[in-house]
Amino acid sequence: MNRKITVVGSGNVGASAAISIADRELADVVLIDILEGVPQGKGLDMLQACPVEKSDSRVVGTNDYADTAGSDIVIITAGIARKPGMSRDDLLNTNFNVMKQVTEQVVKHSPDCIIIPVTNPLDAMCQAVLRLSKFPRERVIGMAGVLDSARMRAFIAAELGVSVENTHAFVLGGHGDTMVPLPRYSTVAGIPITELMDKETIARIVTRTANGGAEIVKLLKTGSAYYAPSSAAVEMAEAILKDKKKILPCSVFLQGEYGIKDLFVGVPVKLGAKGVEQIIEITLTDDERAALMKSAAAVKELTDIIGV
Ligand SMILES: NC(=O)c1ccc[n+]([C@@H]2O[C@H](COP(=O)([O-])OP(=O)(O)OC[C@H]3O[C@@H](n4cnc5c(N)ncnc54)[C@H](O)[C@@H]3O)[C@@H](O)[C@H]2O)c1
């Protein structure tokens, strides 16, 4: 491979992302963690899966950032995850300290990389990484909207008994309880779901999407979701590495778009080799705009607390 992706954090999301990158033969993978032995063990295990999966991705686990040098993309999953009863915001201070340690090392060894933060509270952690890295905004792209949209798509497909491939869903806003699923822009084979389902059904899907993470935390009891989150992060990495110009909802640093300034919020963007290549502004109704502003205000509360 002449491409390299580093995954920081070899826990549930990080390890799942690493194996998914290797399975798709997208790039060589470096899995790094502060835990000694865990990234090495998981990395070796993944390397041994590669012959079976017919993948020539080289996977290595490490505790040394020197091994991550020259990465094209760095996916940050390091930090603590939610337990039942916790909100994403309860993770704020602990994970901000993790972002400080991680970002310094990432920038030192891969100054030209594109960073995809996954750690929660997502939008605030993205802002921390942007400020700490001093990267241009095109190169720090948070993963949340792809996951939230995937959750909504799964629920739409199940409700209507159609292929997930026919579904498209839009979720904007911060990755939290105030996220803004947009039924008007969510479609099945191009038909808005507002023409396919009654209001009550849509409202139920929207609520379940917004609580999608909490539903899984409650079931797992010891941690939070990781299969769909890692798939979502890898879809973003793939769009960048293959320069696909794919339009995906991502958390990006808005500078006036949607009337929001200097804040990470989830909106549709075009992802290509340069990272964020375009921020797409869609027309919103007054209610949708108000919901987006409320969501942005919730993100700002957090960024103010950590001063980023
Ligand atoms: N953005 C999203 O949509 C989304 C979805 C799911 C999970 N998450 C978040 O992703 C993060 C990881 O979740 P998880 O389930 O993989 O947690 P996990 O506990 O399974 O793994 C976290 C890993 O990070 C490592 N770590 C901690 N501090 C570190 C440091 N300074 N440097 C390197 N590694 C360090 C830990 O040792 C651990 O292995 C959490 O913050 C979680 O809330 C976000």
PDB file of N, CA, C and O and ligand atoms in Angstrom, residues 8-15 32-35 38 42 65 76-82 88 91 95 97-99 101-102 117-122 142-145 147-148 151 175 223-226 229-230, ligand 1:
ATOM      1  N   VAL A   8      -6.131   6.101  16.195  1.00  0.00           N
ATOM      2  CA  VAL A   8      -5.704   6.333  17.573  1.00  0.00           C
ATOM      3  C   VAL A   8      -6.804   5.832  18.504  1.00  0.00           C
ATOM      4  O   VAL A   8      -7.959   6.264  18.399  1.00  0.00           O
ATOM      5  N   GLY A   9      -6.424   4.936  19.415  1.00  0.00           N
ATOM      6  CA  GLY A   9      -7.402   4.279  20.282  1.00  0.00           C
ATOM      7  C   GLY A   9      -7.700   2.904  19.715  1.00  0.00           C
ATOM      8  O   GLY A   9      -8.211   2.792  18.599  1.00  0.00           O
ATOM      9  N   SER A  10      -7.321   1.869  20.471  1.00  0.00           N
ATOM     10  CA  SER A  10      -7.529   0.504  19.959  1.00  0.00           C
ATOM     11  C   SER A  10      -8.681  -0.178  20.694  1.00  0.00           C
ATOM     12  O   SER A  10      -8.694  -1.394  20.848  1.00  0.00           O
ATOM     13  N   GLY A  11      -9.626   0.638  21.163  1.00  0.00           N
ATOM     14  CA  GLY A  11     -10.806   0.084  21.839  1.00  0.00           C
ATOM     15  C   GLY A  11     -11.829  -0.377  20.824  1.00  0.00           C
ATOM     16  O   GLY A  11     -11.491  -0.777  19.708  1.00  0.00           O
ATOM     17  N   ASN A  12     -13.079  -0.313  21.223  1.00  0.00           N
ATOM     18  CA  ASN A  12     -14.148  -0.866  20.384  1.00  0.00           C
ATOM     19  C   ASN A  12     -14.242  -0.188  19.023  1.00  0.00           C
ATOM     20  O   ASN A  12     -14.251  -0.850  17.990  1.00  0.00           O
ATOM     21  N   VAL A  13     -14.326   1.137  19.013  1.00  0.00           N
ATOM     22  CA  VAL A  13     -14.479   1.833  17.730  1.00  0.00           C
ATOM     23  C   VAL A  13     -13.182   1.742  16.925  1.00  0.00           C
ATOM     24  O   VAL A  13     -13.203   1.456  15.726  1.00  0.00           O
ATOM     25  N   GLY A  14     -12.054   1.978  17.587  1.00  0.00           N
ATOM     26  CA  GLY A  14     -10.767   1.994  16.888  1.00  0.00           C
ATOM     27  C   GLY A  14     -10.439   0.651  16.251  1.00  0.00           C
ATOM     28  O   GLY A  14     -10.061   0.572  15.074  1.00  0.00           O
ATOM     29  N   ALA A  15     -10.596  -0.422  17.017  1.00  0.00           N
ATOM     30  CA  ALA A  15     -10.266  -1.749  16.482  1.00  0.00           C
ATOM     31  C   ALA A  15     -11.215  -2.109  15.334  1.00  0.00           C
ATOM     32  O   ALA A  15     -10.788  -2.669  14.321  1.00  0.00           O
ATOM     33  N   ILE A  32      -2.811   2.662  17.327  1.00  0.00           N
ATOM     34  CA  ILE A  32      -1.994   3.141  18.453  1.00  0.00           C
ATOM     35  C   ILE A  32      -2.867   3.423  19.663  1.00  0.00           C
ATOM     36  O   ILE A  32      -3.995   3.891  19.530  1.00  0.00           O
ATOM     37  N   ASP A  33      -2.316   3.113  20.845  1.00  0.00           N
ATOM     38  CA  ASP A  33      -3.050   3.289  22.109  1.00  0.00           C
ATOM     39  C   ASP A  33      -2.015   3.506  23.206  1.00  0.00           C
ATOM     40  O   ASP A  33      -0.829   3.199  23.024  1.00  0.00           O
ATOM     41  N   ILE A  34      -2.488   3.995  24.366  1.00  0.00           N
ATOM     42  CA  ILE A  34      -1.567   4.094  25.502  1.00  0.00           C
ATOM     43  C   ILE A  34      -1.447   2.758  26.230  1.00  0.00           C
ATOM     44  O   ILE A  34      -0.496   2.534  26.961  1.00  0.00           O
ATOM     45  N   LEU A  35      -2.413   1.880  26.033  1.00  0.00           N
ATOM     46  CA  LEU A  35      -2.351   0.555  26.675  1.00  0.00           C
ATOM     47  C   LEU A  35      -1.223  -0.248  26.039  1.00  0.00           C
ATOM     48  O   LEU A  35      -1.149  -0.350  24.817  1.00  0.00           O
ATOM     49  N   VAL A  38      -2.029  -4.079  23.947  1.00  0.00           N
ATOM     50  CA  VAL A  38      -3.356  -4.226  23.327  1.00  0.00           C
ATOM     51  C   VAL A  38      -3.347  -3.864  21.835  1.00  0.00           C
ATOM     52  O   VAL A  38      -3.787  -4.666  21.003  1.00  0.00           O
ATOM     53  N   LYS A  42      -3.946  -6.723  19.002  1.00  0.00           N
ATOM     54  CA  LYS A  42      -5.061  -6.622  18.051  1.00  0.00           C
ATOM     55  C   LYS A  42      -4.535  -6.436  16.627  1.00  0.00           C
ATOM     56  O   LYS A  42      -5.080  -6.998  15.671  1.00  0.00           O
ATOM     57  N   TYR A  65       4.368   6.895  18.527  1.00  0.00           N
ATOM     58  CA  TYR A  65       3.873   7.723  17.416  1.00  0.00           C
ATOM     59  C   TYR A  65       4.843   7.771  16.229  1.00  0.00           C
ATOM     60  O   TYR A  65       4.436   8.126  15.125  1.00  0.00           O
ATOM     61  N   ILE A  76      -9.294   9.571  15.080  1.00  0.00           N
ATOM     62  CA  ILE A  76      -9.084   9.620  16.536  1.00  0.00           C
ATOM     63  C   ILE A  76     -10.302   9.051  17.270  1.00  0.00           C
ATOM     64  O   ILE A  76     -11.386   9.635  17.242  1.00  0.00           O
ATOM     65  N   THR A  77     -10.093   7.907  17.917  1.00  0.00           N
ATOM     66  CA  THR A  77     -11.166   7.283  18.704  1.00  0.00           C
ATOM     67  C   THR A  77     -10.737   7.171  20.169  1.00  0.00           C
ATOM     68  O   THR A  77     -11.413   6.517  20.962  1.00  0.00           O
ATOM     69  N   ALA A  78      -9.618   7.777  20.523  1.00  0.00           N
ATOM     70  CA  ALA A  78      -9.089   7.645  21.885  1.00  0.00           C
ATOM     71  C   ALA A  78      -9.959   8.403  22.873  1.00  0.00           C
ATOM     72  O   ALA A  78     -10.509   9.446  22.555  1.00  0.00           O
ATOM     73  N   GLY A  79     -10.072   7.845  24.074  1.00  0.00           N
ATOM     74  CA  GLY A  79     -10.825   8.529  25.121  1.00  0.00           C
ATOM     75  C   GLY A  79     -11.812   7.599  25.774  1.00  0.00           C
ATOM     76  O   GLY A  79     -11.801   6.399  25.512  1.00  0.00           O
ATOM     77  N   ILE A  80     -12.634   8.164  26.644  1.00  0.00           N
ATOM     78  CA  ILE A  80     -13.614   7.311  27.309  1.00  0.00           C
ATOM     79  C   ILE A  80     -14.947   7.388  26.572  1.00  0.00           C
ATOM     80  O   ILE A  80     -15.250   8.370  25.913  1.00  0.00           O
ATOM     81  N   ALA A  81     -15.731   6.299  26.706  1.00  0.00           N
ATOM     82  CA  ALA A  81     -17.058   6.235  26.076  1.00  0.00           C
ATOM     83  C   ALA A  81     -18.122   6.316  27.169  1.00  0.00           C
ATOM     84  O   ALA A  81     -17.828   6.229  28.354  1.00  0.00           O
ATOM     85  N   ARG A  82     -19.362   6.453  26.720  1.00  0.00           N
ATOM     86  CA  ARG A  82     -20.474   6.585  27.669  1.00  0.00           C
ATOM     87  C   ARG A  82     -20.826   5.271  28.356  1.00  0.00           C
ATOM     88  O   ARG A  82     -20.695   4.215  27.776  1.00  0.00           O
ATOM     89  N   ARG A  88     -23.224  12.346  26.306  1.00  0.00           N
ATOM     90  CA  ARG A  88     -21.932  12.524  25.629  1.00  0.00           C
ATOM     91  C   ARG A  88     -21.160  13.674  26.280  1.00  0.00           C
ATOM     92  O   ARG A  88     -19.936  13.650  26.347  1.00  0.00           O
ATOM     93  N   LEU A  91     -18.426  13.464  29.064  1.00  0.00           N
ATOM     94  CA  LEU A  91     -17.068  13.003  28.724  1.00  0.00           C
ATOM     95  C   LEU A  91     -16.119  14.170  28.459  1.00  0.00           C
ATOM     96  O   LEU A  91     -14.925  13.976  28.223  1.00  0.00           O
ATOM     97  N   ASN A  95     -11.952  13.771  27.906  1.00  0.00           N
ATOM     98  CA  ASN A  95     -11.574  13.566  26.506  1.00  0.00           C
ATOM     99  C   ASN A  95     -10.861  14.777  25.911  1.00  0.00           C
ATOM    100  O   ASN A  95     -10.053  14.634  24.978  1.00  0.00           O
ATOM    101  N   ASN A  97      -8.590  16.397  27.519  1.00  0.00           N
ATOM    102  CA  ASN A  97      -7.179  16.138  27.877  1.00  0.00           C
ATOM    103  C   ASN A  97      -6.560  15.092  26.953  1.00  0.00           C
ATOM    104  O   ASN A  97      -5.397  15.198  26.563  1.00  0.00           O
ATOM    105  N   VAL A  98      -7.358  14.094  26.583  1.00  0.00           N
ATOM    106  CA  VAL A  98      -6.866  13.078  25.643  1.00  0.00           C
ATOM    107  C   VAL A  98      -6.566  13.740  24.291  1.00  0.00           C
ATOM    108  O   VAL A  98      -5.530  13.471  23.669  1.00  0.00           O
ATOM    109  N   MET A  99      -7.447  14.635  23.833  1.00  0.00           N
ATOM    110  CA  MET A  99      -7.231  15.304  22.538  1.00  0.00           C
ATOM    111  C   MET A  99      -5.926  16.098  22.564  1.00  0.00           C
ATOM    112  O   MET A  99      -5.217  16.177  21.554  1.00  0.00           O
ATOM    113  N   GLN A 101      -3.153  15.442  24.277  1.00  0.00           N
ATOM    114  CA  GLN A 101      -2.006  14.520  24.121  1.00  0.00           C
ATOM    115  C   GLN A 101      -1.913  13.995  22.689  1.00  0.00           C
ATOM    116  O   GLN A 101      -0.843  13.978  22.076  1.00  0.00           O
ATOM    117  N   VAL A 102      -3.045  13.590  22.168  1.00  0.00           N
ATOM    118  CA  VAL A 102      -3.055  12.921  20.864  1.00  0.00           C
ATOM    119  C   VAL A 102      -2.717  13.910  19.741  1.00  0.00           C
ATOM    120  O   VAL A 102      -1.879  13.622  18.873  1.00  0.00           O
ATOM    121  N   PRO A 117     -11.860  13.157  13.747  1.00  0.00           N
ATOM    122  CA  PRO A 117     -12.168  12.860  15.152  1.00  0.00           C
ATOM    123  C   PRO A 117     -13.485  12.094  15.255  1.00  0.00           C
ATOM    124  O   PRO A 117     -14.431  12.361  14.509  1.00  0.00           O
ATOM    125  N   VAL A 118     -13.492  11.139  16.182  1.00  0.00           N
ATOM    126  CA  VAL A 118     -14.705  10.355  16.451  1.00  0.00           C
ATOM    127  C   VAL A 118     -15.084  10.505  17.937  1.00  0.00           C
ATOM    128  O   VAL A 118     -16.236  10.372  18.325  1.00  0.00           O
ATOM    129  N   THR A 119     -14.090  10.790  18.755  1.00  0.00           N
ATOM    130  CA  THR A 119     -14.277  10.883  20.206  1.00  0.00           C
ATOM    131  C   THR A 119     -15.360  11.893  20.566  1.00  0.00           C
ATOM    132  O   THR A 119     -15.440  12.974  19.985  1.00  0.00           O
ATOM    133  N   ASN A 120     -16.157  11.541  21.560  1.00  0.00           N
ATOM    134  CA  ASN A 120     -17.238  12.417  22.039  1.00  0.00           C
ATOM    135  C   ASN A 120     -16.804  13.298  23.217  1.00  0.00           C
ATOM    136  O   ASN A 120     -15.872  12.937  23.912  1.00  0.00           O
ATOM    137  N   PRO A 121     -17.501  14.383  23.468  1.00  0.00           N
ATOM    138  CA  PRO A 121     -18.599  14.948  22.674  1.00  0.00           C
ATOM    139  C   PRO A 121     -18.047  15.486  21.351  1.00  0.00           C
ATOM    140  O   PRO A 121     -17.171  16.353  21.342  1.00  0.00           O
ATOM    141  N   LEU A 122     -18.559  14.931  20.258  1.00  0.00           N
ATOM    142  CA  LEU A 122     -17.874  14.984  18.971  1.00  0.00           C
ATOM    143  C   LEU A 122     -17.523  16.391  18.487  1.00  0.00           C
ATOM    144  O   LEU A 122     -16.368  16.676  18.165  1.00  0.00           O
ATOM    145  N   GLY A 142     -15.251  15.932  11.472  1.00  0.00           N
ATOM    146  CA  GLY A 142     -15.791  15.044  12.499  1.00  0.00           C
ATOM    147  C   GLY A 142     -16.801  14.036  11.974  1.00  0.00           C
ATOM    148  O   GLY A 142     -17.620  14.340  11.104  1.00  0.00           O
ATOM    149  N   MET A 143     -16.735  12.827  12.540  1.00  0.00           N
ATOM    150  CA  MET A 143     -17.694  11.785  12.179  1.00  0.00           C
ATOM    151  C   MET A 143     -18.863  11.787  13.153  1.00  0.00           C
ATOM    152  O   MET A 143     -18.680  11.573  14.348  1.00  0.00           O
ATOM    153  N   ALA A 144     -20.028  12.056  12.642  1.00  0.00           N
ATOM    154  CA  ALA A 144     -21.264  11.947  13.428  1.00  0.00           C
ATOM    155  C   ALA A 144     -22.446  11.799  12.487  1.00  0.00           C
ATOM    156  O   ALA A 144     -23.227  10.863  12.585  1.00  0.00           O
ATOM    157  N   GLY A 145     -22.531  12.725  11.511  1.00  0.00           N
ATOM    158  CA  GLY A 145     -23.689  12.738  10.618  1.00  0.00           C
ATOM    159  C   GLY A 145     -23.836  11.467   9.806  1.00  0.00           C
ATOM    160  O   GLY A 145     -24.954  11.002   9.568  1.00  0.00           O
ATOM    161  N   LEU A 147     -23.050   8.499  10.727  1.00  0.00           N
ATOM    162  CA  LEU A 147     -23.629   7.513  11.650  1.00  0.00           C
ATOM    163  C   LEU A 147     -25.104   7.814  11.911  1.00  0.00           C
ATOM    164  O   LEU A 147     -25.955   6.918  11.822  1.00  0.00           O
ATOM    165  N   ASP A 148     -25.397   9.055  12.251  1.00  0.00           N
ATOM    166  CA  ASP A 148     -26.792   9.391  12.566  1.00  0.00           C
ATOM    167  C   ASP A 148     -27.689   9.127  11.353  1.00  0.00           C
ATOM    168  O   ASP A 148     -28.802   8.619  11.490  1.00  0.00           O
ATOM    169  N   ARG A 151     -28.243   5.409  10.924  1.00  0.00           N
ATOM    170  CA  ARG A 151     -29.266   4.911  11.862  1.00  0.00           C
ATOM    171  C   ARG A 151     -30.652   5.204  11.312  1.00  0.00           C
ATOM    172  O   ARG A 151     -31.530   4.342  11.296  1.00  0.00           O
ATOM    173  N   HIS A 175     -23.768  16.450  17.280  1.00  0.00           N
ATOM    174  CA  HIS A 175     -23.991  15.034  17.561  1.00  0.00           C
ATOM    175  C   HIS A 175     -24.408  14.915  19.022  1.00  0.00           C
ATOM    176  O   HIS A 175     -23.602  14.653  19.893  1.00  0.00           O
ATOM    177  N   GLY A 223     -20.624   0.076  27.630  1.00  0.00           N
ATOM    178  CA  GLY A 223     -19.935   0.938  26.660  1.00  0.00           C
ATOM    179  C   GLY A 223     -20.938   1.419  25.638  1.00  0.00           C
ATOM    180  O   GLY A 223     -22.147   1.292  25.841  1.00  0.00           O
ATOM    181  N   SER A 224     -20.441   1.968  24.546  1.00  0.00           N
ATOM    182  CA  SER A 224     -21.360   2.514  23.546  1.00  0.00           C
ATOM    183  C   SER A 224     -21.148   1.820  22.200  1.00  0.00           C
ATOM    184  O   SER A 224     -20.274   0.968  22.049  1.00  0.00           O
ATOM    185  N   ALA A 225     -21.940   2.237  21.222  1.00  0.00           N
ATOM    186  CA  ALA A 225     -21.949   1.590  19.905  1.00  0.00           C
ATOM    187  C   ALA A 225     -20.581   1.657  19.232  1.00  0.00           C
ATOM    188  O   ALA A 225     -19.831   2.618  19.454  1.00  0.00           O
ATOM    189  N   TYR A 226     -20.275   0.650  18.417  1.00  0.00           N
ATOM    190  CA  TYR A 226     -19.002   0.735  17.691  1.00  0.00           C
ATOM    191  C   TYR A 226     -19.009   0.165  16.280  1.00  0.00           C
ATOM    192  O   TYR A 226     -18.214   0.589  15.460  1.00  0.00           O
ATOM    193  N   PRO A 229     -20.535   3.139  14.139  1.00  0.00           N
ATOM    194  CA  PRO A 229     -19.616   4.289  14.179  1.00  0.00           C
ATOM    195  C   PRO A 229     -18.322   4.053  13.385  1.00  0.00           C
ATOM    196  O   PRO A 229     -17.852   4.925  12.659  1.00  0.00           O
ATOM    197  N   SER A 230     -17.756   2.847  13.510  1.00  0.00           N
ATOM    198  CA  SER A 230     -16.503   2.605  12.791  1.00  0.00           C
ATOM    199  C   SER A 230     -16.759   2.527  11.285  1.00  0.00           C
ATOM    200  O   SER A 230     -15.977   3.068  10.493  1.00  0.00           O
TER     201      SER A 230
HETATM  202  N1  LIG B   1     -18.804  10.342  16.924  1.00  0.00           N
HETATM  203  C1  LIG B   1     -19.588   9.303  17.116  1.00  0.00           C
HETATM  204  O1  LIG B   1     -20.620   9.177  16.484  1.00  0.00           O
HETATM  205  C2  LIG B   1     -19.183   8.236  18.106  1.00  0.00           C
HETATM  206  C3  LIG B   1     -19.761   6.966  18.052  1.00  0.00           C
HETATM  207  C4  LIG B   1     -19.334   5.994  18.945  1.00  0.00           C
HETATM  208  C5  LIG B   1     -18.344   6.286  19.881  1.00  0.00           C
HETATM  209  N2  LIG B   1     -17.826   7.540  19.919  1.00  0.00           N
HETATM  210  C6  LIG B   1     -16.790   7.894  20.893  1.00  0.00           C
HETATM  211  O2  LIG B   1     -15.563   7.282  20.522  1.00  0.00           O
HETATM  212  C7  LIG B   1     -14.732   7.151  21.672  1.00  0.00           C
HETATM  213  C8  LIG B   1     -14.180   5.735  21.746  1.00  0.00           C
HETATM  214  O3  LIG B   1     -15.233   4.812  22.000  1.00  0.00           O
HETATM  215  P1  LIG B   1     -14.892   3.267  22.218  1.00  0.00           P
HETATM  216  O4  LIG B   1     -16.188   2.573  22.372  1.00  0.00           O
HETATM  217  O5  LIG B   1     -13.914   2.798  21.216  1.00  0.00           O
HETATM  218  O6  LIG B   1     -14.160   3.344  23.645  1.00  0.00           O
HETATM  219  P2  LIG B   1     -13.134   2.265  24.252  1.00  0.00           P
HETATM  220  O7  LIG B   1     -13.075   2.543  25.706  1.00  0.00           O
HETATM  221  O8  LIG B   1     -13.481   0.902  23.794  1.00  0.00           O
HETATM  222  O9  LIG B   1     -11.719   2.659  23.584  1.00  0.00           O
HETATM  223  C9  LIG B   1     -11.065   3.838  23.845  1.00  0.00           C
HETATM  224  C10 LIG B   1      -9.581   3.584  23.738  1.00  0.00           C
HETATM  225  O10 LIG B   1      -8.897   4.835  23.825  1.00  0.00           O
HETATM  226  C11 LIG B   1      -7.667   4.585  24.494  1.00  0.00           C
HETATM  227  N3  LIG B   1      -7.065   5.816  24.999  1.00  0.00           N
HETATM  228  C12 LIG B   1      -7.414   6.552  26.074  1.00  0.00           C
HETATM  229  N4  LIG B   1      -6.595   7.610  26.202  1.00  0.00           N
HETATM  230  C13 LIG B   1      -5.712   7.558  25.165  1.00  0.00           C
HETATM  231  C14 LIG B   1      -4.626   8.363  24.747  1.00  0.00           C
HETATM  232  N5  LIG B   1      -4.283   9.464  25.413  1.00  0.00           N
HETATM  233  N6  LIG B   1      -3.970   7.995  23.625  1.00  0.00           N
HETATM  234  C15 LIG B   1      -4.299   6.889  22.931  1.00  0.00           C
HETATM  235  N7  LIG B   1      -5.314   6.082  23.294  1.00  0.00           N
HETATM  236  C16 LIG B   1      -6.004   6.406  24.395  1.00  0.00           C
HETATM  237  C17 LIG B   1      -8.063   3.612  25.606  1.00  0.00           C
HETATM  238  O11 LIG B   1      -6.933   2.948  26.143  1.00  0.00           O
HETATM  239  C18 LIG B   1      -9.033   2.698  24.870  1.00  0.00           C
HETATM  240  O12 LIG B   1      -8.381   1.576  24.323  1.00  0.00           O
HETATM  241  C19 LIG B   1     -15.622   7.557  22.867  1.00  0.00           C
HETATM  242  O13 LIG B   1     -15.357   8.889  23.228  1.00  0.00           O
HETATM  243  C20 LIG B   1     -17.020   7.430  22.305  1.00  0.00           C
HETATM  244  O14 LIG B   1     -17.953   8.250  22.989  1.00  0.00           O
HETATM  245  C21 LIG B   1     -18.226   8.506  19.052  1.00  0.00           C
END
